[in-house]
């Protein structure tokens, strides 16, 4: 088994700001009119590039598809389906993308869940890549799970000491030949920012089980350096963009998102 650990320092995000953003996104979606020929924002402006393909707007089973720019028809290879839409309970969306390339046909399914929009407490993301056809199909697919406990995150982020309890953010990536588990734990830095420690463990599966220790012995130092450098780059991008975002109110971000959806 290979183990990796690295700590980065991030600009903090106020919980109230996140909650206002979630509310603004729900307001934007619920204010959209799906009647007539297509979707329209609350101010009447048409929303190009997306149509309600089946079901009732924002009801479980409602399915949305992007519009093909060539012929104006709905794209059969991509869809967003509403699994749940209740501000006080759960919001859940399923995004499906099909790849019809003869060389590697497959389907990517992502499910995003939030409990609840009124006061976000839990968020999760699950992904499944399922190739089809060919003897090696099982080696090209995999699945991933990511879970964030928002109550635990802000509680840990306010503390200066690491706690022994369960990590607020955790995930797994499973492949036929390997399984990777990741935990992310924040704590308060002396200057008020977040010191976030990321730990990852990789374990081989099937006939690849004995190969992971060998690869770790040979490439361990290089792999750990690459792991740390990737996290440092992500932290730099976060710190360059997030402080400006958190100075904006949720309604302002919602308006900017609406403008972005309209395109040039």
PDB file of N, CA and C in Angstrom, residues 28 32 41 46-50 254-264:
ATOM      1  N   UNK A  28     -32.411  30.883  -9.064  1.00  0.00           N
ATOM      2  CA  UNK A  28     -32.242  31.021 -10.508  1.00  0.00           C
ATOM      3  C   UNK A  28     -32.955  29.896 -11.244  1.00  0.00           C
ATOM      4  N   UNK A  32     -36.794  30.003 -13.522  1.00  0.00           N
ATOM      5  CA  UNK A  32     -36.765  29.733 -14.960  1.00  0.00           C
ATOM      6  C   UNK A  32     -38.091  29.130 -15.405  1.00  0.00           C
ATOM      7  N   UNK A  41     -35.356  32.759 -18.555  1.00  0.00           N
ATOM      8  CA  UNK A  41     -35.052  33.250 -17.222  1.00  0.00           C
ATOM      9  C   UNK A  41     -36.240  34.021 -16.679  1.00  0.00           C
ATOM     10  N   UNK A  46     -34.590  34.416 -23.172  1.00  0.00           N
ATOM     11  CA  UNK A  46     -34.486  32.993 -23.501  1.00  0.00           C
ATOM     12  C   UNK A  46     -33.125  32.440 -23.115  1.00  0.00           C
ATOM     13  N   UNK A  47     -33.127  31.212 -22.637  1.00  0.00           N
ATOM     14  CA  UNK A  47     -31.900  30.528 -22.244  1.00  0.00           C
ATOM     15  C   UNK A  47     -31.500  29.587 -23.375  1.00  0.00           C
ATOM     16  N   UNK A  48     -30.505  29.952 -24.167  1.00  0.00           N
ATOM     17  CA  UNK A  48     -30.154  29.139 -25.325  1.00  0.00           C
ATOM     18  C   UNK A  48     -29.353  27.898 -24.936  1.00  0.00           C
ATOM     19  N   UNK A  49     -29.412  26.909 -25.817  1.00  0.00           N
ATOM     20  CA  UNK A  49     -28.538  25.754 -25.661  1.00  0.00           C
ATOM     21  C   UNK A  49     -29.024  24.675 -24.731  1.00  0.00           C
ATOM     22  N   UNK A  50     -30.254  24.811 -24.164  1.00  0.00           N
ATOM     23  CA  UNK A  50     -30.751  23.800 -23.240  1.00  0.00           C
ATOM     24  C   UNK A  50     -32.263  23.695 -23.377  1.00  0.00           C
ATOM     25  N   UNK A 254     -25.468  34.956  -8.586  1.00  0.00           N
ATOM     26  CA  UNK A 254     -26.567  34.392  -9.356  1.00  0.00           C
ATOM     27  C   UNK A 254     -26.808  35.187 -10.629  1.00  0.00           C
ATOM     28  N   UNK A 255     -26.747  36.535 -10.523  1.00  0.00           N
ATOM     29  CA  UNK A 255     -26.945  37.371 -11.702  1.00  0.00           C
ATOM     30  C   UNK A 255     -25.820  37.169 -12.709  1.00  0.00           C
ATOM     31  N   UNK A 256     -24.581  37.038 -12.224  1.00  0.00           N
ATOM     32  CA  UNK A 256     -23.464  36.815 -13.127  1.00  0.00           C
ATOM     33  C   UNK A 256     -23.574  35.455 -13.808  1.00  0.00           C
ATOM     34  N   UNK A 257     -24.047  34.447 -13.063  1.00  0.00           N
ATOM     35  CA  UNK A 257     -24.238  33.138 -13.661  1.00  0.00           C
ATOM     36  C   UNK A 257     -25.304  33.181 -14.745  1.00  0.00           C
ATOM     37  N   UNK A 258     -26.396  33.916 -14.486  1.00  0.00           N
ATOM     38  CA  UNK A 258     -27.446  34.041 -15.493  1.00  0.00           C
ATOM     39  C   UNK A 258     -26.909  34.691 -16.763  1.00  0.00           C
ATOM     40  N   UNK A 259     -26.094  35.724 -16.605  1.00  0.00           N
ATOM     41  CA  UNK A 259     -25.500  36.372 -17.774  1.00  0.00           C
ATOM     42  C   UNK A 259     -24.573  35.417 -18.521  1.00  0.00           C
ATOM     43  N   UNK A 260     -23.830  34.598 -17.767  1.00  0.00           N
ATOM     44  CA  UNK A 260     -22.922  33.659 -18.394  1.00  0.00           C
ATOM     45  C   UNK A 260     -23.691  32.590 -19.172  1.00  0.00           C
ATOM     46  N   UNK A 261     -24.842  32.158 -18.644  1.00  0.00           N
ATOM     47  CA  UNK A 261     -25.646  31.154 -19.329  1.00  0.00           C
ATOM     48  C   UNK A 261     -26.196  31.673 -20.648  1.00  0.00           C
ATOM     49  N   UNK A 262     -26.404  32.983 -20.732  1.00  0.00           N
ATOM     50  CA  UNK A 262     -26.941  33.550 -21.954  1.00  0.00           C
ATOM     51  C   UNK A 262     -25.921  33.606 -23.083  1.00  0.00           C
ATOM     52  N   UNK A 263     -24.639  33.485 -22.726  1.00  0.00           N
ATOM     53  CA  UNK A 263     -23.603  33.490 -23.760  1.00  0.00           C
ATOM     54  C   UNK A 263     -23.327  34.913 -24.211  1.00  0.00           C
ATOM     55  N   UNK A 264     -22.438  35.052 -25.257  1.00  0.00           N
ATOM     56  CA  UNK A 264     -22.085  36.393 -25.731  1.00  0.00           C
ATOM     57  C   UNK A 264     -23.267  37.084 -26.401  1.00  0.00           C
TER      58      UNK A 264
END
